[in-house]
mmCIF file of N, CA and C in Angstrom:
data_model
loop_
_atom_site.group_PDB
_atom_site.id
_atom_site.type_symbol
_atom_site.label_atom_id
_atom_site.label_comp_id
_atom_site.label_asym_id
_atom_site.label_seq_id
_atom_site.Cartn_x
_atom_site.Cartn_y
_atom_site.Cartn_z
ATOM 1 N N GLU W 1 -39.157 -35.172 -33.688
ATOM 2 C CA GLU W 1 -38.427 -34.270 -34.589
ATOM 3 C C GLU W 1 -38.902 -32.874 -34.445
ATOM 4 N N GLU W 2 -37.990 -31.936 -34.297
ATOM 5 C CA GLU W 2 -38.347 -30.555 -34.176
ATOM 6 C C GLU W 2 -38.378 -29.942 -35.583
ATOM 7 N N THR W 3 -39.477 -29.296 -35.905
ATOM 8 C CA THR W 3 -39.570 -28.653 -37.179
ATOM 9 C C THR W 3 -40.497 -27.426 -37.142
ATOM 10 N N LEU W 4 -40.691 -26.773 -38.179
ATOM 11 C CA LEU W 4 -41.583 -25.587 -38.182
ATOM 12 C C LEU W 4 -42.600 -25.776 -39.298
ATOM 13 N N VAL W 5 -43.805 -25.352 -39.067
ATOM 14 C CA VAL W 5 -44.860 -25.462 -40.089
ATOM 15 C C VAL W 5 -45.205 -24.039 -40.560
ATOM 16 N N GLN W 6 -45.074 -23.820 -41.796
ATOM 17 C CA GLN W 6 -45.293 -22.465 -42.435
ATOM 18 C C GLN W 6 -46.662 -22.318 -42.946
ATOM 19 N N SER W 7 -47.064 -21.072 -43.004
ATOM 20 C CA SER W 7 -48.268 -20.651 -43.772
ATOM 21 C C SER W 7 -48.040 -19.260 -44.312
ATOM 22 N N GLY W 8 -48.933 -18.938 -45.282
ATOM 23 C CA GLY W 8 -48.828 -17.707 -45.962
ATOM 24 C C GLY W 8 -48.118 -17.870 -47.349
ATOM 25 N N GLY W 9 -47.804 -16.737 -47.922
ATOM 26 C CA GLY W 9 -47.236 -16.762 -49.256
ATOM 27 C C GLY W 9 -48.302 -16.668 -50.369
ATOM 28 N N GLY W 10 -47.813 -16.647 -51.544
ATOM 29 C CA GLY W 10 -48.737 -16.637 -52.705
ATOM 30 C C GLY W 10 -48.298 -15.608 -53.710
ATOM 31 N N LEU W 11 -49.257 -15.100 -54.490
ATOM 32 C CA LEU W 11 -49.014 -14.157 -55.598
ATOM 33 C C LEU W 11 -49.562 -12.799 -55.189
ATOM 34 N N VAL W 12 -48.720 -11.800 -55.401
ATOM 35 C CA VAL W 12 -49.094 -10.451 -55.076
ATOM 36 C C VAL W 12 -48.503 -9.470 -56.057
ATOM 37 N N GLN W 13 -49.153 -8.333 -56.324
ATOM 38 C CA GLN W 13 -48.639 -7.295 -57.257
ATOM 39 C C GLN W 13 -47.542 -6.545 -56.559
ATOM 40 N N ALA W 14 -46.628 -5.956 -57.371
ATOM 41 C CA ALA W 14 -45.604 -5.123 -56.914
ATOM 42 C C ALA W 14 -46.221 -3.993 -56.089
ATOM 43 N N GLY W 15 -45.554 -3.700 -54.915
ATOM 44 C CA GLY W 15 -46.135 -2.690 -54.011
ATOM 45 C C GLY W 15 -47.048 -3.240 -52.965
ATOM 46 N N GLY W 16 -47.449 -4.504 -53.128
ATOM 47 C CA GLY W 16 -48.357 -5.132 -52.128
ATOM 48 C C GLY W 16 -47.678 -5.691 -50.887
ATOM 49 N N SER W 17 -48.444 -6.328 -50.057
ATOM 50 C CA SER W 17 -47.918 -6.899 -48.794
ATOM 51 C C SER W 17 -48.296 -8.319 -48.662
ATOM 52 N N LEU W 18 -47.474 -9.115 -47.931
ATOM 53 C CA LEU W 18 -47.798 -10.463 -47.544
ATOM 54 C C LEU W 18 -47.233 -10.645 -46.216
ATOM 55 N N LYS W 19 -47.839 -11.566 -45.369
ATOM 56 C CA LYS W 19 -47.302 -11.928 -44.077
ATOM 57 C C LYS W 19 -47.184 -13.484 -43.985
ATOM 58 N N LEU W 20 -45.966 -13.910 -43.765
ATOM 59 C CA LEU W 20 -45.683 -15.353 -43.531
ATOM 60 C C LEU W 20 -45.659 -15.685 -42.063
ATOM 61 N N SER W 21 -46.029 -16.930 -41.737
ATOM 62 C CA SER W 21 -46.078 -17.373 -40.384
ATOM 63 C C SER W 21 -45.417 -18.695 -40.200
ATOM 64 N N CYS W 22 -44.940 -18.952 -39.034
ATOM 65 C CA CYS W 22 -44.371 -20.279 -38.764
ATOM 66 C C CYS W 22 -44.733 -20.631 -37.314
ATOM 67 N N VAL W 23 -45.128 -21.903 -37.066
ATOM 68 C CA VAL W 23 -45.292 -22.408 -35.728
ATOM 69 C C VAL W 23 -44.450 -23.617 -35.499
ATOM 70 N N PRO W 24 -43.893 -23.739 -34.345
ATOM 71 C CA PRO W 24 -42.984 -24.920 -34.078
ATOM 72 C C PRO W 24 -43.868 -26.183 -33.923
ATOM 73 N N SER W 25 -43.247 -27.295 -34.298
ATOM 74 C CA SER W 25 -43.709 -28.604 -34.055
ATOM 75 C C SER W 25 -42.713 -29.492 -33.339
ATOM 76 N N GLY W 26 -43.078 -30.020 -32.154
ATOM 77 C CA GLY W 26 -42.087 -30.789 -31.433
ATOM 78 C C GLY W 26 -41.281 -29.984 -30.400
ATOM 79 N N PHE W 27 -41.542 -28.689 -30.307
ATOM 80 C CA PHE W 27 -40.937 -27.824 -29.345
ATOM 81 C C PHE W 27 -41.803 -26.512 -29.270
ATOM 82 N N THR W 28 -41.478 -25.647 -28.356
ATOM 83 C CA THR W 28 -42.168 -24.371 -28.241
ATOM 84 C C THR W 28 -41.020 -23.343 -28.244
ATOM 85 N N PHE W 29 -41.394 -22.084 -28.777
ATOM 86 C CA PHE W 29 -40.449 -21.071 -28.852
ATOM 87 C C PHE W 29 -40.225 -20.512 -27.413
ATOM 88 N N ASP W 30 -38.981 -20.227 -27.142
ATOM 89 C CA ASP W 30 -38.610 -19.477 -25.906
ATOM 90 C C ASP W 30 -37.445 -18.547 -26.303
ATOM 91 N N ASP W 31 -36.270 -18.882 -25.849
ATOM 92 C CA ASP W 31 -35.126 -17.928 -26.124
ATOM 93 C C ASP W 31 -34.370 -18.475 -27.340
ATOM 94 N N HIS W 32 -34.994 -18.425 -28.561
ATOM 95 C CA HIS W 32 -34.376 -18.979 -29.754
ATOM 96 C C HIS W 32 -34.055 -17.890 -30.707
ATOM 97 N N VAL W 33 -32.931 -18.009 -31.440
ATOM 98 C CA VAL W 33 -32.737 -17.242 -32.629
ATOM 99 C C VAL W 33 -33.708 -17.748 -33.683
ATOM 100 N N ILE W 34 -34.494 -16.896 -34.291
ATOM 101 C CA ILE W 34 -35.400 -17.209 -35.442
ATOM 102 C C ILE W 34 -34.962 -16.451 -36.638
ATOM 103 N N GLY W 35 -35.112 -17.071 -37.799
ATOM 104 C CA GLY W 35 -34.684 -16.437 -39.031
ATOM 105 C C GLY W 35 -35.571 -16.743 -40.173
ATOM 106 N N TRP W 36 -35.527 -15.888 -41.207
ATOM 107 C CA TRP W 36 -36.224 -16.175 -42.501
ATOM 108 C C TRP W 36 -35.194 -16.116 -43.598
ATOM 109 N N PHE W 37 -35.233 -17.095 -44.459
ATOM 110 C CA PHE W 37 -34.385 -17.271 -45.606
ATOM 111 C C PHE W 37 -35.242 -17.233 -46.849
ATOM 112 N N ARG W 38 -34.579 -16.961 -48.050
ATOM 113 C CA ARG W 38 -35.256 -17.109 -49.354
ATOM 114 C C ARG W 38 -34.273 -17.601 -50.282
ATOM 115 N N GLN W 39 -34.838 -18.287 -51.326
ATOM 116 C CA GLN W 39 -34.014 -18.794 -52.417
ATOM 117 C C GLN W 39 -34.761 -18.582 -53.722
ATOM 118 N N ALA W 40 -34.232 -17.815 -54.639
ATOM 119 C CA ALA W 40 -34.795 -17.546 -55.929
ATOM 120 C C ALA W 40 -34.165 -18.464 -56.873
ATOM 121 N N PRO W 41 -34.847 -18.854 -57.967
ATOM 122 C CA PRO W 41 -34.288 -19.831 -58.980
ATOM 123 C C PRO W 41 -32.886 -19.351 -59.483
ATOM 124 N N GLY W 42 -31.948 -20.333 -59.412
ATOM 125 C CA GLY W 42 -30.608 -20.058 -59.852
ATOM 126 C C GLY W 42 -29.748 -19.272 -58.963
ATOM 127 N N LYS W 43 -30.268 -18.963 -57.745
ATOM 128 C CA LYS W 43 -29.433 -18.098 -56.810
ATOM 129 C C LYS W 43 -29.234 -18.875 -55.554
ATOM 130 N N GLU W 44 -28.320 -18.466 -54.723
ATOM 131 C CA GLU W 44 -28.033 -19.108 -53.477
ATOM 132 C C GLU W 44 -29.089 -18.698 -52.393
ATOM 133 N N ARG W 45 -29.230 -19.538 -51.377
ATOM 134 C CA ARG W 45 -30.200 -19.131 -50.321
ATOM 135 C C ARG W 45 -29.555 -17.940 -49.569
ATOM 136 N N GLU W 46 -30.498 -17.016 -49.241
ATOM 137 C CA GLU W 46 -30.128 -15.743 -48.639
ATOM 138 C C GLU W 46 -30.925 -15.590 -47.338
ATOM 139 N N GLN W 47 -30.283 -15.198 -46.235
ATOM 140 C CA GLN W 47 -30.941 -14.933 -45.023
ATOM 141 C C GLN W 47 -31.392 -13.517 -45.123
ATOM 142 N N VAL W 48 -32.724 -13.346 -44.975
ATOM 143 C CA VAL W 48 -33.178 -11.856 -45.046
ATOM 144 C C VAL W 48 -33.516 -11.265 -43.757
ATOM 145 N N ALA W 49 -33.684 -11.997 -42.712
ATOM 146 C CA ALA W 49 -34.042 -11.465 -41.407
ATOM 147 C C ALA W 49 -33.749 -12.498 -40.260
ATOM 148 N N CYS W 50 -33.378 -11.954 -39.124
ATOM 149 C CA CYS W 50 -33.086 -12.848 -37.993
ATOM 150 C C CYS W 50 -33.302 -12.013 -36.751
ATOM 151 N N THR W 51 -33.764 -12.699 -35.651
ATOM 152 C CA THR W 51 -33.855 -11.944 -34.410
ATOM 153 C C THR W 51 -33.766 -12.886 -33.263
ATOM 154 N N ARG W 52 -33.292 -12.423 -32.076
ATOM 155 C CA ARG W 52 -33.282 -13.153 -30.828
ATOM 156 C C ARG W 52 -33.758 -12.078 -29.879
ATOM 157 N N GLU W 53 -35.035 -12.144 -29.513
ATOM 158 C CA GLU W 53 -35.612 -11.059 -28.790
ATOM 159 C C GLU W 53 -35.012 -10.886 -27.371
ATOM 160 N N ARG W 54 -34.661 -12.020 -26.767
ATOM 161 C CA ARG W 54 -34.232 -11.923 -25.411
ATOM 162 C C ARG W 54 -32.982 -11.014 -25.231
ATOM 163 N N ILE W 55 -32.144 -10.924 -26.294
ATOM 164 C CA ILE W 55 -30.936 -10.134 -26.212
ATOM 165 C C ILE W 55 -31.060 -8.948 -27.149
ATOM 166 N N SER W 56 -32.269 -8.722 -27.729
ATOM 167 C CA SER W 56 -32.493 -7.512 -28.501
ATOM 168 C C SER W 56 -31.547 -7.522 -29.681
ATOM 169 N N SER W 57 -31.388 -8.566 -30.395
ATOM 170 C CA SER W 57 -30.431 -8.717 -31.505
ATOM 171 C C SER W 57 -31.273 -9.018 -32.793
ATOM 172 N N THR W 58 -31.159 -8.151 -33.776
ATOM 173 C CA THR W 58 -31.896 -8.240 -35.031
ATOM 174 C C THR W 58 -31.029 -7.939 -36.298
ATOM 175 N N TYR W 59 -31.328 -8.622 -37.309
ATOM 176 C CA TYR W 59 -30.576 -8.405 -38.553
ATOM 177 C C TYR W 59 -31.645 -8.390 -39.700
ATOM 178 N N TYR W 60 -31.351 -7.436 -40.664
ATOM 179 C CA TYR W 60 -32.050 -7.445 -41.949
ATOM 180 C C TYR W 60 -31.073 -7.326 -43.073
ATOM 181 N N ALA W 61 -31.278 -8.037 -44.114
ATOM 182 C CA ALA W 61 -30.448 -7.900 -45.263
ATOM 183 C C ALA W 61 -30.745 -6.533 -45.906
ATOM 184 N N ASP W 62 -29.727 -5.944 -46.500
ATOM 185 C CA ASP W 62 -29.949 -4.618 -47.070
ATOM 186 C C ASP W 62 -31.121 -4.559 -48.021
ATOM 187 N N SER W 63 -31.274 -5.667 -48.729
ATOM 188 C CA SER W 63 -32.282 -5.751 -49.772
ATOM 189 C C SER W 63 -33.718 -5.630 -49.282
ATOM 190 N N VAL W 64 -33.878 -5.905 -48.008
ATOM 191 C CA VAL W 64 -35.286 -5.910 -47.490
ATOM 192 C C VAL W 64 -35.408 -4.912 -46.316
ATOM 193 N N LYS W 65 -34.361 -4.235 -45.871
ATOM 194 C CA LYS W 65 -34.425 -3.294 -44.725
ATOM 195 C C LYS W 65 -35.444 -2.249 -45.049
ATOM 196 N N ASP W 66 -36.225 -1.941 -44.002
ATOM 197 C CA ASP W 66 -37.201 -0.924 -44.002
ATOM 198 C C ASP W 66 -38.508 -1.378 -44.799
ATOM 199 N N ARG W 67 -38.549 -2.637 -45.234
ATOM 200 C CA ARG W 67 -39.703 -3.164 -45.994
ATOM 201 C C ARG W 67 -40.206 -4.371 -45.235
ATOM 202 N N PHE W 68 -39.310 -5.207 -44.745
ATOM 203 C CA PHE W 68 -39.709 -6.494 -44.055
ATOM 204 C C PHE W 68 -39.514 -6.356 -42.537
ATOM 205 N N THR W 69 -40.356 -6.985 -41.780
ATOM 206 C CA THR W 69 -40.272 -7.024 -40.332
ATOM 207 C C THR W 69 -40.433 -8.436 -39.753
ATOM 208 N N ILE W 70 -39.421 -8.839 -39.035
ATOM 209 C CA ILE W 70 -39.519 -10.170 -38.411
ATOM 210 C C ILE W 70 -39.990 -9.933 -36.945
ATOM 211 N N SER W 71 -40.934 -10.891 -36.502
ATOM 212 C CA SER W 71 -41.424 -10.771 -35.173
ATOM 213 C C SER W 71 -41.890 -12.115 -34.653
ATOM 214 N N ARG W 72 -42.158 -12.131 -33.363
ATOM 215 C CA ARG W 72 -42.632 -13.375 -32.722
ATOM 216 C C ARG W 72 -43.712 -12.976 -31.704
ATOM 217 N N ASP W 73 -44.819 -13.737 -31.785
ATOM 218 C CA ASP W 73 -45.866 -13.518 -30.779
ATOM 219 C C ASP W 73 -46.142 -14.839 -30.126
ATOM 220 N N LYS W 74 -45.797 -14.949 -28.894
ATOM 221 C CA LYS W 74 -45.873 -16.288 -28.184
ATOM 222 C C LYS W 74 -45.238 -17.409 -28.990
ATOM 223 N N ASN W 75 -46.027 -18.275 -29.575
ATOM 224 C CA ASN W 75 -45.482 -19.430 -30.203
ATOM 225 C C ASN W 75 -45.633 -19.399 -31.752
ATOM 226 N N THR W 76 -45.710 -18.153 -32.262
ATOM 227 C CA THR W 76 -45.765 -18.037 -33.730
ATOM 228 C C THR W 76 -44.707 -16.939 -34.135
ATOM 229 N N MET W 77 -44.015 -17.237 -35.228
ATOM 230 C CA MET W 77 -43.097 -16.253 -35.814
ATOM 231 C C MET W 77 -43.647 -15.744 -37.100
ATOM 232 N N TYR W 78 -43.311 -14.506 -37.468
ATOM 233 C CA TYR W 78 -43.858 -13.892 -38.574
ATOM 234 C C TYR W 78 -42.788 -13.165 -39.425
ATOM 235 N N LEU W 79 -43.112 -13.059 -40.702
ATOM 236 C CA LEU W 79 -42.333 -12.125 -41.484
ATOM 237 C C LEU W 79 -43.319 -11.227 -42.310
ATOM 238 N N GLN W 80 -43.503 -10.043 -41.929
ATOM 239 C CA GLN W 80 -44.348 -9.034 -42.636
ATOM 240 C C GLN W 80 -43.526 -8.448 -43.750
ATOM 241 N N MET W 81 -44.060 -8.515 -44.932
ATOM 242 C CA MET W 81 -43.349 -8.061 -46.098
ATOM 243 C C MET W 81 -44.194 -6.963 -46.768
ATOM 244 N N ASN W 82 -43.723 -5.781 -46.807
ATOM 245 C CA ASN W 82 -44.425 -4.612 -47.405
ATOM 246 C C ASN W 82 -43.630 -4.095 -48.636
ATOM 247 N N ASP W 83 -44.301 -3.319 -49.477
ATOM 248 C CA ASP W 83 -43.693 -2.787 -50.661
ATOM 249 C C ASP W 83 -42.924 -3.764 -51.446
ATOM 250 N N LEU W 84 -43.567 -4.933 -51.715
ATOM 251 C CA LEU W 84 -42.941 -6.070 -52.327
ATOM 252 C C LEU W 84 -42.492 -5.658 -53.814
ATOM 253 N N LYS W 85 -41.362 -6.219 -54.190
ATOM 254 C CA LYS W 85 -40.887 -6.009 -55.523
ATOM 255 C C LYS W 85 -40.710 -7.378 -56.264
ATOM 256 N N PRO W 86 -40.644 -7.346 -57.552
ATOM 257 C CA PRO W 86 -40.504 -8.538 -58.324
ATOM 258 C C PRO W 86 -39.229 -9.261 -57.913
ATOM 259 N N GLU W 87 -38.226 -8.610 -57.534
ATOM 260 C CA GLU W 87 -36.987 -9.301 -57.144
ATOM 261 C C GLU W 87 -37.104 -10.025 -55.791
ATOM 262 N N ASP W 88 -38.195 -9.771 -55.094
ATOM 263 C CA ASP W 88 -38.478 -10.563 -53.834
ATOM 264 C C ASP W 88 -39.075 -11.877 -54.143
ATOM 265 N N THR W 89 -39.355 -12.200 -55.334
ATOM 266 C CA THR W 89 -39.935 -13.508 -55.661
ATOM 267 C C THR W 89 -38.908 -14.616 -55.408
ATOM 268 N N ALA W 90 -39.389 -15.642 -54.581
ATOM 269 C CA ALA W 90 -38.499 -16.624 -54.120
ATOM 270 C C ALA W 90 -39.294 -17.619 -53.236
ATOM 271 N N VAL W 91 -38.709 -18.716 -52.915
ATOM 272 C CA VAL W 91 -39.200 -19.675 -51.866
ATOM 273 C C VAL W 91 -38.653 -19.148 -50.531
ATOM 274 N N TYR W 92 -39.601 -18.912 -49.655
ATOM 275 C CA TYR W 92 -39.180 -18.403 -48.288
ATOM 276 C C TYR W 92 -39.329 -19.551 -47.274
ATOM 277 N N SER W 93 -38.302 -19.570 -46.344
ATOM 278 C CA SER W 93 -38.320 -20.621 -45.349
ATOM 279 C C SER W 93 -38.021 -20.025 -43.982
ATOM 280 N N CYS W 94 -38.700 -20.527 -42.947
ATOM 281 C CA CYS W 94 -38.352 -20.058 -41.654
ATOM 282 C C CYS W 94 -37.394 -21.049 -40.972
ATOM 283 N N ALA W 95 -36.704 -20.586 -39.937
ATOM 284 C CA ALA W 95 -35.777 -21.443 -39.290
ATOM 285 C C ALA W 95 -35.606 -20.973 -37.826
ATOM 286 N N ALA W 96 -35.246 -21.992 -36.985
ATOM 287 C CA ALA W 96 -35.057 -21.641 -35.582
ATOM 288 C C ALA W 96 -33.754 -22.328 -35.104
ATOM 289 N N GLY W 97 -32.975 -21.597 -34.287
ATOM 290 C CA GLY W 97 -31.728 -22.166 -33.789
ATOM 291 C C GLY W 97 -31.991 -22.895 -32.465
ATOM 292 N N LEU W 98 -30.873 -23.256 -31.807
ATOM 293 C CA LEU W 98 -30.937 -23.867 -30.506
ATOM 294 C C LEU W 98 -31.339 -22.885 -29.436
ATOM 295 N N GLU W 99 -32.092 -23.349 -28.459
ATOM 296 C CA GLU W 99 -32.547 -22.492 -27.404
ATOM 297 C C GLU W 99 -31.420 -21.916 -26.582
ATOM 298 N N GLY W 100 -31.501 -20.609 -26.367
ATOM 299 C CA GLY W 100 -30.497 -19.965 -25.483
ATOM 300 C C GLY W 100 -29.132 -19.781 -26.119
ATOM 301 N N TRP W 101 -29.079 -19.799 -27.445
ATOM 302 C CA TRP W 101 -27.757 -19.744 -28.096
ATOM 303 C C TRP W 101 -27.766 -18.835 -29.283
ATOM 304 N N GLY W 102 -26.699 -18.054 -29.449
ATOM 305 C CA GLY W 102 -26.467 -17.280 -30.652
ATOM 306 C C GLY W 102 -26.998 -15.866 -30.670
ATOM 307 N N SER W 103 -26.655 -15.132 -31.681
ATOM 308 C CA SER W 103 -27.202 -13.791 -31.830
ATOM 309 C C SER W 103 -27.331 -13.554 -33.360
ATOM 310 N N CYS W 104 -27.838 -12.399 -33.710
ATOM 311 C CA CYS W 104 -28.080 -12.051 -35.096
ATOM 312 C C CYS W 104 -27.135 -11.003 -35.614
ATOM 313 N N GLU W 105 -26.054 -10.726 -34.827
ATOM 314 C CA GLU W 105 -25.133 -9.701 -35.243
ATOM 315 C C GLU W 105 -23.719 -10.289 -35.096
ATOM 316 N N PRO W 106 -23.244 -10.906 -36.172
ATOM 317 C CA PRO W 106 -23.897 -11.194 -37.442
ATOM 318 C C PRO W 106 -24.834 -12.368 -37.391
ATOM 319 N N PRO W 107 -25.666 -12.531 -38.388
ATOM 320 C CA PRO W 107 -26.596 -13.568 -38.309
ATOM 321 C C PRO W 107 -25.996 -14.961 -38.530
ATOM 322 N N PRO W 108 -26.515 -15.968 -37.878
ATOM 323 C CA PRO W 108 -25.900 -17.322 -38.033
ATOM 324 C C PRO W 108 -26.028 -17.813 -39.450
ATOM 325 N N PRO W 109 -25.058 -18.603 -39.884
ATOM 326 C CA PRO W 109 -25.164 -19.250 -41.182
ATOM 327 C C PRO W 109 -26.295 -20.343 -41.114
ATOM 328 N N ASP W 110 -26.734 -20.759 -42.364
ATOM 329 C CA ASP W 110 -27.943 -21.624 -42.301
ATOM 330 C C ASP W 110 -27.694 -22.947 -41.612
ATOM 331 N N TYR W 111 -26.422 -23.479 -41.570
ATOM 332 C CA TYR W 111 -26.163 -24.747 -40.986
ATOM 333 C C TYR W 111 -26.168 -24.713 -39.485
ATOM 334 N N GLU W 112 -26.241 -23.472 -38.923
ATOM 335 C CA GLU W 112 -26.370 -23.429 -37.444
ATOM 336 C C GLU W 112 -27.816 -23.320 -36.985
ATOM 337 N N TYR W 113 -28.789 -23.341 -37.877
ATOM 338 C CA TYR W 113 -30.175 -23.462 -37.545
ATOM 339 C C TYR W 113 -30.551 -24.862 -37.323
ATOM 340 N N ASP W 114 -31.448 -25.096 -36.376
ATOM 341 C CA ASP W 114 -31.764 -26.487 -35.974
ATOM 342 C C ASP W 114 -32.995 -27.007 -36.537
ATOM 343 N N ALA W 115 -34.009 -26.109 -36.780
ATOM 344 C CA ALA W 115 -35.355 -26.580 -37.196
ATOM 345 C C ALA W 115 -35.712 -25.657 -38.348
ATOM 346 N N TRP W 116 -36.446 -26.257 -39.406
ATOM 347 C CA TRP W 116 -36.730 -25.486 -40.586
ATOM 348 C C TRP W 116 -38.244 -25.703 -41.000
ATOM 349 N N GLY W 117 -38.795 -24.735 -41.601
ATOM 350 C CA GLY W 117 -40.060 -24.814 -42.245
ATOM 351 C C GLY W 117 -39.977 -25.519 -43.584
ATOM 352 N N GLN W 118 -41.168 -25.828 -44.140
ATOM 353 C CA GLN W 118 -41.194 -26.520 -45.395
ATOM 354 C C GLN W 118 -40.960 -25.668 -46.638
ATOM 355 N N GLY W 119 -41.003 -24.343 -46.449
ATOM 356 C CA GLY W 119 -40.800 -23.448 -47.562
ATOM 357 C C GLY W 119 -42.133 -23.037 -48.196
ATOM 358 N N THR W 120 -42.253 -21.906 -48.673
ATOM 359 C CA THR W 120 -43.531 -21.408 -49.280
ATOM 360 C C THR W 120 -43.212 -20.386 -50.353
ATOM 361 N N GLN W 121 -43.829 -20.512 -51.481
ATOM 362 C CA GLN W 121 -43.532 -19.595 -52.639
ATOM 363 C C GLN W 121 -44.147 -18.211 -52.492
ATOM 364 N N VAL W 122 -43.340 -17.244 -52.699
ATOM 365 C CA VAL W 122 -43.829 -15.843 -52.828
ATOM 366 C C VAL W 122 -43.500 -15.341 -54.247
ATOM 367 N N THR W 123 -44.504 -14.922 -55.001
ATOM 368 C CA THR W 123 -44.313 -14.454 -56.317
ATOM 369 C C THR W 123 -44.886 -13.010 -56.401
ATOM 370 N N VAL W 124 -43.977 -12.104 -56.847
ATOM 371 C CA VAL W 124 -44.484 -10.705 -56.976
ATOM 372 C C VAL W 124 -44.452 -10.334 -58.418
ATOM 373 N N SER W 125 -45.583 -9.918 -58.935
ATOM 374 C CA SER W 125 -45.755 -9.638 -60.375
ATOM 375 C C SER W 125 -45.510 -8.135 -60.576
ATOM 376 N N SER W 126 -44.945 -7.760 -61.707
ATOM 377 C CA SER W 126 -44.730 -6.332 -61.972
ATOM 378 C C SER W 126 -45.897 -5.662 -62.590
#
């Protein structure tokens, strides 16, 4: 089974930073669309960032633009979150699409992602 193993998250004060990581299990990263989603209580899941490096395609939700950065280093994907706000509080999940397929302009819907992380809580206090 192809899945992703997440690490990072936790509690931080407003204005602080956190970095989330994901490593694949059952496969290795190559030419994949990778994305980060979040879901706050009572709200729908929202895709906050997506990238497919091979074709230089990247997406950020307006709510996180200029504060969050999605990246990949060999076999680890990251979400660097700076200047965090209380409204960023949510469960964050990483996802990877099928190899060699898709772009982030526009970002794929969640059902087009093939592998998922287990989710991690990020809480931003005011």
